Structure formats: C-alpha cells, structure tokens
C-alpha cells in the first residue's frame, strides 16, 4: 500500500489534489491543517494555545503537530496521503521514525509548483466547507450551489488565514522552514516535481502520470 506526501506553497492545490488521490488510490487523507483547525473550532486547551499562531500564518511547533498526526494516523488503515505535513526537516525525520515503527514508508513526495502571483489568486478566492473541509474556489472551482458544499451541503466560507497579509507570512514560513525539505526528499530520490498550473484535472493527470 502506497504512502504519498504532498508538498508545496500555500494555495498551490495540496488539499484538492490530496482529496483526488485519496479517492483514486483508496488512501486515507490526513491534513495537519485540518487537524489543527478542528482543535481550534472545538476550543480545546490545545486549540486555544495554537489559535493565534494559525491565524497569523506561523507554523505550529513540531511537537504539537507530531502528536496530533500520530494520534490521527493510529485511527487509519492502509495507505496514506499526508497533506501539509511534513513542513520542517525535523518533522520529516520524525515521520521516518514513526513510519519505521509502523512498518510503513514514503513511496513518493509530490511537489506542486506555481508562481507566487497565481498562488495569491488561488488563496484569496478559496472557499472551504465548515462541515467536511472540502475546498472550492470562487472562480476556478465554484460549488454547484453558491455557498453550499457539493459533498455535504455544509456552509462554505473563507478561512481567516486566507487573506493577502497572512499569506505573506505563510509564504515566508514556507520559504524558510519548508523549502529545505526539497533537498531532503530529492536526496532520497522520492521527489516528483509537478507543474501546478492549469485546471485541477490537468494537475491530477500530471501527478498520476508521475507516480
Ligand atoms: P494548511 O491547511 O496546510 O494551509 O495549514 C494551515 C496552518 O496550520 C498553517 O499556516 C500552520 O499555521 C498550521 N500547520 C498546518 N500543518 C502544519 C505543520 N505540518 N507544521 C506546523 N504548522 C502547521
């Protein structure tokens, strides 16, 4: 059973492509962003501690993210697609250890690439379902009924961190802390570099052809 990792700047389409790959290859999709937002929405003690960091576009500590991910992973069976994780070299090293204890390994790391101007347009037009987390875009991927999720009928809204100012911080965090992962996975021979421009279906086809 394959375990895939998907990697790229904010707004590049990780969530959309992960959902597609999860369906196509019967994988469990685990998004650390979704796990963190769930804690925040439920106002758990952890959620309260991390709310400001996430709202400001800063990365949450490796320790917190690892704990959440390991707990979520324990509830899955079969192959995984990890969406938005790892985001630091330390997380990647800890993931290797966690996978080793579970008898799993990473089969491929999909790196979605896109120009910064296109990223910004994708992020500020993004709509997310408050119910199931499905992702839409006002212009590029509108829902069938305005404001409603196609999958679960939930209300669609803007993530508070999907604004031009916070995206600048998220991009800076990405460049500084996440980009070094490219070398890490390139050296392991796992990196698949995919052009993230075009429609979701076009990008999906490129990914499938590469893995
Ligand atoms: P995402 O939904 O992947 O765009 O993540 C939204 C926010 O959650 C990020 O801007 C971070 O604040 C936090 N986050 C998500 N995944 C991680 C991670 N692997 N490590 C640290 N922070 C994360």
PDB file of C-alpha atoms and ligand atoms in Angstrom:
ATOM      1  CA  UNK A   1       0.000   0.000   0.000  1.00  0.00           C
ATOM      2  CA  UNK A   2       1.382   3.366  -1.037  1.00  0.00           C
ATOM      3  CA  UNK A   3       2.032   6.300   1.277  1.00  0.00           C
ATOM      4  CA  UNK A   4       2.199   9.632  -0.513  1.00  0.00           C
ATOM      5  CA  UNK A   5       3.251  13.058   0.695  1.00  0.00           C
ATOM      6  CA  UNK A   6       2.116  16.256  -0.981  1.00  0.00           C
ATOM      7  CA  UNK A   7       4.122  19.379  -0.659  1.00  0.00           C
ATOM      8  CA  UNK A   8       4.009  22.971  -1.933  1.00  0.00           C
ATOM      9  CA  UNK A   9       3.306  26.612  -1.092  1.00  0.00           C
ATOM     10  CA  UNK A  10       0.009  27.806   0.434  1.00  0.00           C
ATOM     11  CA  UNK A  11      -2.768  27.785  -2.159  1.00  0.00           C
ATOM     12  CA  UNK A  12      -0.977  25.562  -4.657  1.00  0.00           C
ATOM     13  CA  UNK A  13      -3.732  22.925  -4.543  1.00  0.00           C
ATOM     14  CA  UNK A  14      -2.484  20.382  -1.998  1.00  0.00           C
ATOM     15  CA  UNK A  15      -5.940  19.864  -0.463  1.00  0.00           C
ATOM     16  CA  UNK A  16      -7.696  19.499  -3.814  1.00  0.00           C
ATOM     17  CA  UNK A  17      -5.130  17.055  -5.192  1.00  0.00           C
ATOM     18  CA  UNK A  18      -4.961  15.076  -1.939  1.00  0.00           C
ATOM     19  CA  UNK A  19      -8.717  14.556  -1.984  1.00  0.00           C
ATOM     20  CA  UNK A  20      -8.468  13.351  -5.595  1.00  0.00           C
ATOM     21  CA  UNK A  21      -5.574  10.970  -4.840  1.00  0.00           C
ATOM     22  CA  UNK A  22      -7.264   9.646  -1.695  1.00  0.00           C
ATOM     23  CA  UNK A  23     -10.303   8.706  -3.766  1.00  0.00           C
ATOM     24  CA  UNK A  24      -8.362   7.313  -6.726  1.00  0.00           C
ATOM     25  CA  UNK A  25      -5.947   5.140  -4.749  1.00  0.00           C
ATOM     26  CA  UNK A  26      -8.182   4.441  -1.694  1.00  0.00           C
ATOM     27  CA  UNK A  27      -5.846   6.276   0.674  1.00  0.00           C
ATOM     28  CA  UNK A  28      -6.660   7.964   3.986  1.00  0.00           C
ATOM     29  CA  UNK A  29      -6.094  11.711   3.651  1.00  0.00           C
ATOM     30  CA  UNK A  30      -4.538  13.335   6.702  1.00  0.00           C
ATOM     31  CA  UNK A  31      -4.197  17.119   6.666  1.00  0.00           C
ATOM     32  CA  UNK A  32      -2.392  18.612   9.652  1.00  0.00           C
ATOM     33  CA  UNK A  33      -4.042  21.978   8.834  1.00  0.00           C
ATOM     34  CA  UNK A  34      -7.487  20.315   9.145  1.00  0.00           C
ATOM     35  CA  UNK A  35      -6.466  18.568  12.386  1.00  0.00           C
ATOM     36  CA  UNK A  36      -5.289  21.882  13.868  1.00  0.00           C
ATOM     37  CA  UNK A  37      -8.404  23.773  12.690  1.00  0.00           C
ATOM     38  CA  UNK A  38     -10.578  21.081  14.301  1.00  0.00           C
ATOM     39  CA  UNK A  39      -8.857  21.661  17.655  1.00  0.00           C
ATOM     40  CA  UNK A  40      -9.354  25.420  17.267  1.00  0.00           C
ATOM     41  CA  UNK A  41     -13.037  25.079  16.282  1.00  0.00           C
ATOM     42  CA  UNK A  42     -13.668  22.791  19.281  1.00  0.00           C
ATOM     43  CA  UNK A  43     -11.850  25.300  21.557  1.00  0.00           C
ATOM     44  CA  UNK A  44      -9.869  22.510  23.248  1.00  0.00           C
ATOM     45  CA  UNK A  45      -6.992  23.636  25.508  1.00  0.00           C
ATOM     46  CA  UNK A  46      -4.620  22.832  22.651  1.00  0.00           C
ATOM     47  CA  UNK A  47      -6.869  24.681  20.186  1.00  0.00           C
ATOM     48  CA  UNK A  48      -6.719  27.800  22.347  1.00  0.00           C
ATOM     49  CA  UNK A  49      -2.927  27.609  22.544  1.00  0.00           C
ATOM     50  CA  UNK A  50      -2.429  27.420  18.775  1.00  0.00           C
ATOM     51  CA  UNK A  51      -5.259  29.673  17.512  1.00  0.00           C
ATOM     52  CA  UNK A  52      -3.141  32.840  17.296  1.00  0.00           C
ATOM     53  CA  UNK A  53      -0.264  31.079  15.555  1.00  0.00           C
ATOM     54  CA  UNK A  54      -2.519  29.606  12.865  1.00  0.00           C
ATOM     55  CA  UNK A  55      -4.460  32.869  12.419  1.00  0.00           C
ATOM     56  CA  UNK A  56      -1.150  34.702  11.971  1.00  0.00           C
ATOM     57  CA  UNK A  57       0.212  32.201   9.448  1.00  0.00           C
ATOM     58  CA  UNK A  58       3.041  30.891  11.654  1.00  0.00           C
ATOM     59  CA  UNK A  59       3.910  27.217  11.897  1.00  0.00           C
ATOM     60  CA  UNK A  60       2.757  25.341  14.995  1.00  0.00           C
ATOM     61  CA  UNK A  61       5.518  23.532  16.934  1.00  0.00           C
ATOM     62  CA  UNK A  62       6.791  20.223  15.614  1.00  0.00           C
ATOM     63  CA  UNK A  63       5.947  18.578  18.929  1.00  0.00           C
ATOM     64  CA  UNK A  64       2.238  19.507  18.790  1.00  0.00           C
ATOM     65  CA  UNK A  65       1.867  18.614  15.128  1.00  0.00           C
ATOM     66  CA  UNK A  66       3.625  15.244  15.552  1.00  0.00           C
ATOM     67  CA  UNK A  67       1.359  14.301  18.449  1.00  0.00           C
ATOM     68  CA  UNK A  68      -1.816  15.169  16.544  1.00  0.00           C
ATOM     69  CA  UNK A  69      -0.635  13.400  13.418  1.00  0.00           C
ATOM     70  CA  UNK A  70       0.444  10.220  15.227  1.00  0.00           C
ATOM     71  CA  UNK A  71      -2.924  10.029  17.012  1.00  0.00           C
ATOM     72  CA  UNK A  72      -4.836  10.526  13.740  1.00  0.00           C
ATOM     73  CA  UNK A  73      -2.634   8.028  11.928  1.00  0.00           C
ATOM     74  CA  UNK A  74      -3.340   5.385  14.559  1.00  0.00           C
ATOM     75  CA  UNK A  75      -7.021   5.520  13.552  1.00  0.00           C
ATOM     76  CA  UNK A  76      -6.340   4.800   9.851  1.00  0.00           C
ATOM     77  CA  UNK A  77      -5.764   1.597   7.943  1.00  0.00           C
ATOM     78  CA  UNK A  78      -3.876   1.062   4.698  1.00  0.00           C
ATOM     79  CA  UNK A  79      -2.121   3.725   2.662  1.00  0.00           C
ATOM     80  CA  UNK A  80      -1.980   7.412   3.499  1.00  0.00           C
ATOM     81  CA  UNK A  81      -1.754  10.724   1.764  1.00  0.00           C
ATOM     82  CA  UNK A  82      -0.240  13.345   4.036  1.00  0.00           C
ATOM     83  CA  UNK A  83      -1.361  16.844   3.109  1.00  0.00           C
ATOM     84  CA  UNK A  84       0.592  19.807   4.510  1.00  0.00           C
ATOM     85  CA  UNK A  85       2.906  17.568   6.510  1.00  0.00           C
ATOM     86  CA  UNK A  86       5.874  17.461   6.985  1.00  0.00           C
ATOM     87  CA  UNK A  87       6.659  21.178   6.898  1.00  0.00           C
ATOM     88  CA  UNK A  88      10.101  21.143   8.540  1.00  0.00           C
ATOM     89  CA  UNK A  89      13.112  18.857   8.191  1.00  0.00           C
ATOM     90  CA  UNK A  90      12.646  17.871  11.835  1.00  0.00           C
ATOM     91  CA  UNK A  91       9.049  16.766  11.102  1.00  0.00           C
ATOM     92  CA  UNK A  92      10.305  14.766   8.098  1.00  0.00           C
ATOM     93  CA  UNK A  93      12.890  12.978  10.236  1.00  0.00           C
ATOM     94  CA  UNK A  94      10.319  12.214  12.901  1.00  0.00           C
ATOM     95  CA  UNK A  95       7.943  10.942  10.219  1.00  0.00           C
ATOM     96  CA  UNK A  96      10.626   8.498   9.024  1.00  0.00           C
ATOM     97  CA  UNK A  97      10.893   7.188  12.599  1.00  0.00           C
ATOM     98  CA  UNK A  98       7.121   6.950  13.020  1.00  0.00           C
ATOM     99  CA  UNK A  99       6.722   5.163   9.682  1.00  0.00           C
ATOM    100  CA  UNK A 100       9.549   2.778  10.636  1.00  0.00           C
ATOM    101  CA  UNK A 101       7.755   1.768  13.841  1.00  0.00           C
ATOM    102  CA  UNK A 102       4.549   1.172  11.831  1.00  0.00           C
ATOM    103  CA  UNK A 103       6.290  -0.754   9.036  1.00  0.00           C
ATOM    104  CA  UNK A 104       5.396   1.973   6.530  1.00  0.00           C
ATOM    105  CA  UNK A 105       7.479   4.096   4.191  1.00  0.00           C
ATOM    106  CA  UNK A 106       7.012   7.080   1.900  1.00  0.00           C
ATOM    107  CA  UNK A 107       6.559   5.999  -1.711  1.00  0.00           C
ATOM    108  CA  UNK A 108       6.665   9.447  -3.326  1.00  0.00           C
ATOM    109  CA  UNK A 109       6.703  13.112  -2.426  1.00  0.00           C
ATOM    110  CA  UNK A 110       4.635  15.207  -4.804  1.00  0.00           C
ATOM    111  CA  UNK A 111       5.957  18.745  -5.070  1.00  0.00           C
ATOM    112  CA  UNK A 112       3.414  21.115  -6.650  1.00  0.00           C
ATOM    113  CA  UNK A 113       4.989  24.229  -8.174  1.00  0.00           C
ATOM    114  CA  UNK A 114       3.297  27.508  -9.059  1.00  0.00           C
ATOM    115  CA  UNK A 115       4.201  31.223  -9.462  1.00  0.00           C
ATOM    116  CA  UNK A 116       3.557  33.448  -6.452  1.00  0.00           C
ATOM    117  CA  UNK A 117       1.035  35.694  -8.257  1.00  0.00           C
ATOM    118  CA  UNK A 118      -1.069  32.653  -9.168  1.00  0.00           C
ATOM    119  CA  UNK A 119      -0.802  31.346  -5.586  1.00  0.00           C
ATOM    120  CA  UNK A 120      -2.229  34.550  -4.189  1.00  0.00           C
ATOM    121  CA  UNK A 121      -5.210  34.476  -6.554  1.00  0.00           C
ATOM    122  CA  UNK A 122      -5.932  30.880  -5.581  1.00  0.00           C
ATOM    123  CA  UNK A 123      -5.703  31.576  -1.856  1.00  0.00           C
ATOM    124  CA  UNK A 124      -7.840  34.711  -1.697  1.00  0.00           C
ATOM    125  CA  UNK A 125     -10.589  33.105  -3.831  1.00  0.00           C
ATOM    126  CA  UNK A 126     -10.600  29.856  -1.878  1.00  0.00           C
ATOM    127  CA  UNK A 127     -13.765  28.671  -0.131  1.00  0.00           C
ATOM    128  CA  UNK A 128     -13.723  25.893   2.455  1.00  0.00           C
ATOM    129  CA  UNK A 129     -16.565  23.822   3.827  1.00  0.00           C
ATOM    130  CA  UNK A 130     -17.102  24.293   7.554  1.00  0.00           C
ATOM    131  CA  UNK A 131     -18.579  20.772   7.717  1.00  0.00           C
ATOM    132  CA  UNK A 132     -16.229  18.411   5.862  1.00  0.00           C
ATOM    133  CA  UNK A 133     -13.277  20.632   4.908  1.00  0.00           C
ATOM    134  CA  UNK A 134     -13.811  20.253   1.126  1.00  0.00           C
ATOM    135  CA  UNK A 135     -12.161  23.049  -0.844  1.00  0.00           C
ATOM    136  CA  UNK A 136     -13.613  25.187  -3.663  1.00  0.00           C
ATOM    137  CA  UNK A 137     -12.638  28.363  -5.480  1.00  0.00           C
ATOM    138  CA  UNK A 138     -14.928  31.258  -6.368  1.00  0.00           C
ATOM    139  CA  UNK A 139     -13.654  31.404  -9.941  1.00  0.00           C
ATOM    140  CA  UNK A 140     -11.769  28.189 -10.726  1.00  0.00           C
ATOM    141  CA  UNK A 141     -13.844  25.579  -8.873  1.00  0.00           C
ATOM    142  CA  UNK A 142     -17.210  27.004  -7.798  1.00  0.00           C
ATOM    143  CA  UNK A 143     -19.675  24.779  -5.928  1.00  0.00           C
ATOM    144  CA  UNK A 144     -22.860  23.691  -7.767  1.00  0.00           C
ATOM    145  CA  UNK A 145     -24.999  25.820  -5.412  1.00  0.00           C
ATOM    146  CA  UNK A 146     -23.452  29.112  -4.273  1.00  0.00           C
ATOM    147  CA  UNK A 147     -22.280  28.989  -0.644  1.00  0.00           C
ATOM    148  CA  UNK A 148     -23.066  25.252  -0.187  1.00  0.00           C
ATOM    149  CA  UNK A 149     -20.748  22.259  -0.209  1.00  0.00           C
ATOM    150  CA  UNK A 150     -21.416  19.776  -3.068  1.00  0.00           C
ATOM    151  CA  UNK A 151     -20.425  16.851  -0.833  1.00  0.00           C
ATOM    152  CA  UNK A 152     -22.148  17.508   2.499  1.00  0.00           C
ATOM    153  CA  UNK A 153     -24.333  20.620   1.993  1.00  0.00           C
ATOM    154  CA  UNK A 154     -22.300  22.483   4.658  1.00  0.00           C
ATOM    155  CA  UNK A 155     -21.773  26.250   4.597  1.00  0.00           C
ATOM    156  CA  UNK A 156     -18.797  27.484   2.586  1.00  0.00           C
ATOM    157  CA  UNK A 157     -16.660  30.285   3.941  1.00  0.00           C
ATOM    158  CA  UNK A 158     -13.241  31.895   3.793  1.00  0.00           C
ATOM    159  CA  UNK A 159     -10.536  30.604   6.091  1.00  0.00           C
ATOM    160  CA  UNK A 160      -9.453  33.534   8.287  1.00  0.00           C
ATOM    161  CA  UNK A 161      -5.818  32.940   7.294  1.00  0.00           C
ATOM    162  CA  UNK A 162      -6.634  33.096   3.558  1.00  0.00           C
ATOM    163  CA  UNK A 163      -6.055  36.847   3.269  1.00  0.00           C
ATOM    164  CA  UNK A 164      -3.244  38.643   1.420  1.00  0.00           C
ATOM    165  CA  UNK A 165      -1.458  39.771   4.609  1.00  0.00           C
ATOM    166  CA  UNK A 166      -1.391  36.398   6.373  1.00  0.00           C
ATOM    167  CA  UNK A 167      -0.468  34.682   3.119  1.00  0.00           C
ATOM    168  CA  UNK A 168       2.746  36.750   3.087  1.00  0.00           C
ATOM    169  CA  UNK A 169       3.697  35.302   6.493  1.00  0.00           C
ATOM    170  CA  UNK A 170       2.683  31.798   5.386  1.00  0.00           C
ATOM    171  CA  UNK A 171       4.871  32.138   2.283  1.00  0.00           C
ATOM    172  CA  UNK A 172       7.796  33.393   4.365  1.00  0.00           C
ATOM    173  CA  UNK A 173       7.422  30.414   6.738  1.00  0.00           C
ATOM    174  CA  UNK A 174       7.226  28.131   3.719  1.00  0.00           C
ATOM    175  CA  UNK A 175      10.399  29.519   2.156  1.00  0.00           C
ATOM    176  CA  UNK A 176      12.386  29.486   5.372  1.00  0.00           C
ATOM    177  CA  UNK A 177      11.253  26.262   7.062  1.00  0.00           C
ATOM    178  CA  UNK A 178       9.617  24.056   4.429  1.00  0.00           C
ATOM    179  CA  UNK A 179      11.700  24.593   1.264  1.00  0.00           C
ATOM    180  CA  UNK A 180      14.744  22.789   2.791  1.00  0.00           C
ATOM    181  CA  UNK A 181      12.620  19.635   2.597  1.00  0.00           C
ATOM    182  CA  UNK A 182      13.023  19.670  -1.177  1.00  0.00           C
ATOM    183  CA  UNK A 183      16.692  18.770  -0.845  1.00  0.00           C
ATOM    184  CA  UNK A 184      15.884  16.237   1.893  1.00  0.00           C
ATOM    185  CA  UNK A 185      13.476  14.305  -0.349  1.00  0.00           C
ATOM    186  CA  UNK A 186      15.433  14.885  -3.562  1.00  0.00           C
ATOM    187  CA  UNK A 187      18.407  13.200  -1.922  1.00  0.00           C
ATOM    188  CA  UNK A 188      16.214  10.227  -1.067  1.00  0.00           C
ATOM    189  CA  UNK A 189      15.108  10.017  -4.726  1.00  0.00           C
ATOM    190  CA  UNK A 190      11.443  10.470  -3.768  1.00  0.00           C
ATOM    191  CA  UNK A 191      10.661  13.933  -5.149  1.00  0.00           C
ATOM    192  CA  UNK A 192       8.193  14.259  -8.057  1.00  0.00           C
ATOM    193  CA  UNK A 193       8.150  17.823  -9.329  1.00  0.00           C
ATOM    194  CA  UNK A 194       4.755  18.697 -10.803  1.00  0.00           C
ATOM    195  CA  UNK A 195       3.658  21.863 -12.613  1.00  0.00           C
ATOM    196  CA  UNK A 196       0.724  23.136 -10.504  1.00  0.00           C
ATOM    197  CA  UNK A 197      -0.586  25.494 -13.201  1.00  0.00           C
ATOM    198  CA  UNK A 198      -3.829  24.713 -15.059  1.00  0.00           C
ATOM    199  CA  UNK A 199      -7.102  23.133 -14.021  1.00  0.00           C
ATOM    200  CA  UNK A 200      -7.362  20.703 -11.102  1.00  0.00           C
ATOM    201  CA  UNK A 201      -7.955  17.865 -13.610  1.00  0.00           C
ATOM    202  CA  UNK A 202      -4.844  18.775 -15.606  1.00  0.00           C
ATOM    203  CA  UNK A 203      -2.691  18.800 -12.469  1.00  0.00           C
ATOM    204  CA  UNK A 204      -4.232  15.494 -11.294  1.00  0.00           C
ATOM    205  CA  UNK A 205      -3.337  13.879 -14.626  1.00  0.00           C
ATOM    206  CA  UNK A 206       0.287  15.053 -14.290  1.00  0.00           C
ATOM    207  CA  UNK A 207       0.516  13.614 -10.787  1.00  0.00           C
ATOM    208  CA  UNK A 208      -0.951  10.255 -11.784  1.00  0.00           C
ATOM    209  CA  UNK A 209       1.477  10.036 -14.717  1.00  0.00           C
ATOM    210  CA  UNK A 210       4.430  10.655 -12.382  1.00  0.00           C
ATOM    211  CA  UNK A 211       3.723   8.052  -9.673  1.00  0.00           C
TER     212      UNK A 211
HETATM  213  P1  LIG B   1      -2.825  24.371   5.791  1.00  0.00           P
HETATM  214  O1  LIG B   1      -4.252  23.983   5.995  1.00  0.00           O
HETATM  215  O2  LIG B   1      -1.949  23.231   5.390  1.00  0.00           O
HETATM  216  O3  LIG B   1      -2.694  25.553   4.865  1.00  0.00           O
HETATM  217  O4  LIG B   1      -2.269  24.857   7.224  1.00  0.00           O
HETATM  218  C1  LIG B   1      -2.854  25.963   7.891  1.00  0.00           C
HETATM  219  C2  LIG B   1      -1.993  26.385   9.068  1.00  0.00           C
HETATM  220  O5  LIG B   1      -1.902  25.308  10.018  1.00  0.00           O
HETATM  221  C3  LIG B   1      -0.536  26.726   8.745  1.00  0.00           C
HETATM  222  O6  LIG B   1      -0.387  28.070   8.299  1.00  0.00           O
HETATM  223  C4  LIG B   1       0.126  26.480  10.089  1.00  0.00           C
HETATM  224  O7  LIG B   1      -0.172  27.531  10.990  1.00  0.00           O
HETATM  225  C5  LIG B   1      -0.597  25.237  10.581  1.00  0.00           C
HETATM  226  N1  LIG B   1       0.028  23.968  10.123  1.00  0.00           N
HETATM  227  C6  LIG B   1      -0.515  23.040   9.282  1.00  0.00           C
HETATM  228  N2  LIG B   1       0.299  21.993   9.105  1.00  0.00           N
HETATM  229  C7  LIG B   1       1.397  22.247   9.857  1.00  0.00           C
HETATM  230  C8  LIG B   1       2.619  21.536  10.075  1.00  0.00           C
HETATM  231  N3  LIG B   1       2.879  20.358   9.465  1.00  0.00           N
HETATM  232  N4  LIG B   1       3.532  22.104  10.916  1.00  0.00           N
HETATM  233  C9  LIG B   1       3.289  23.274  11.533  1.00  0.00           C
HETATM  234  N5  LIG B   1       2.171  24.005  11.360  1.00  0.00           N
HETATM  235  C10 LIG B   1       1.223  23.500  10.529  1.00  0.00           C
END
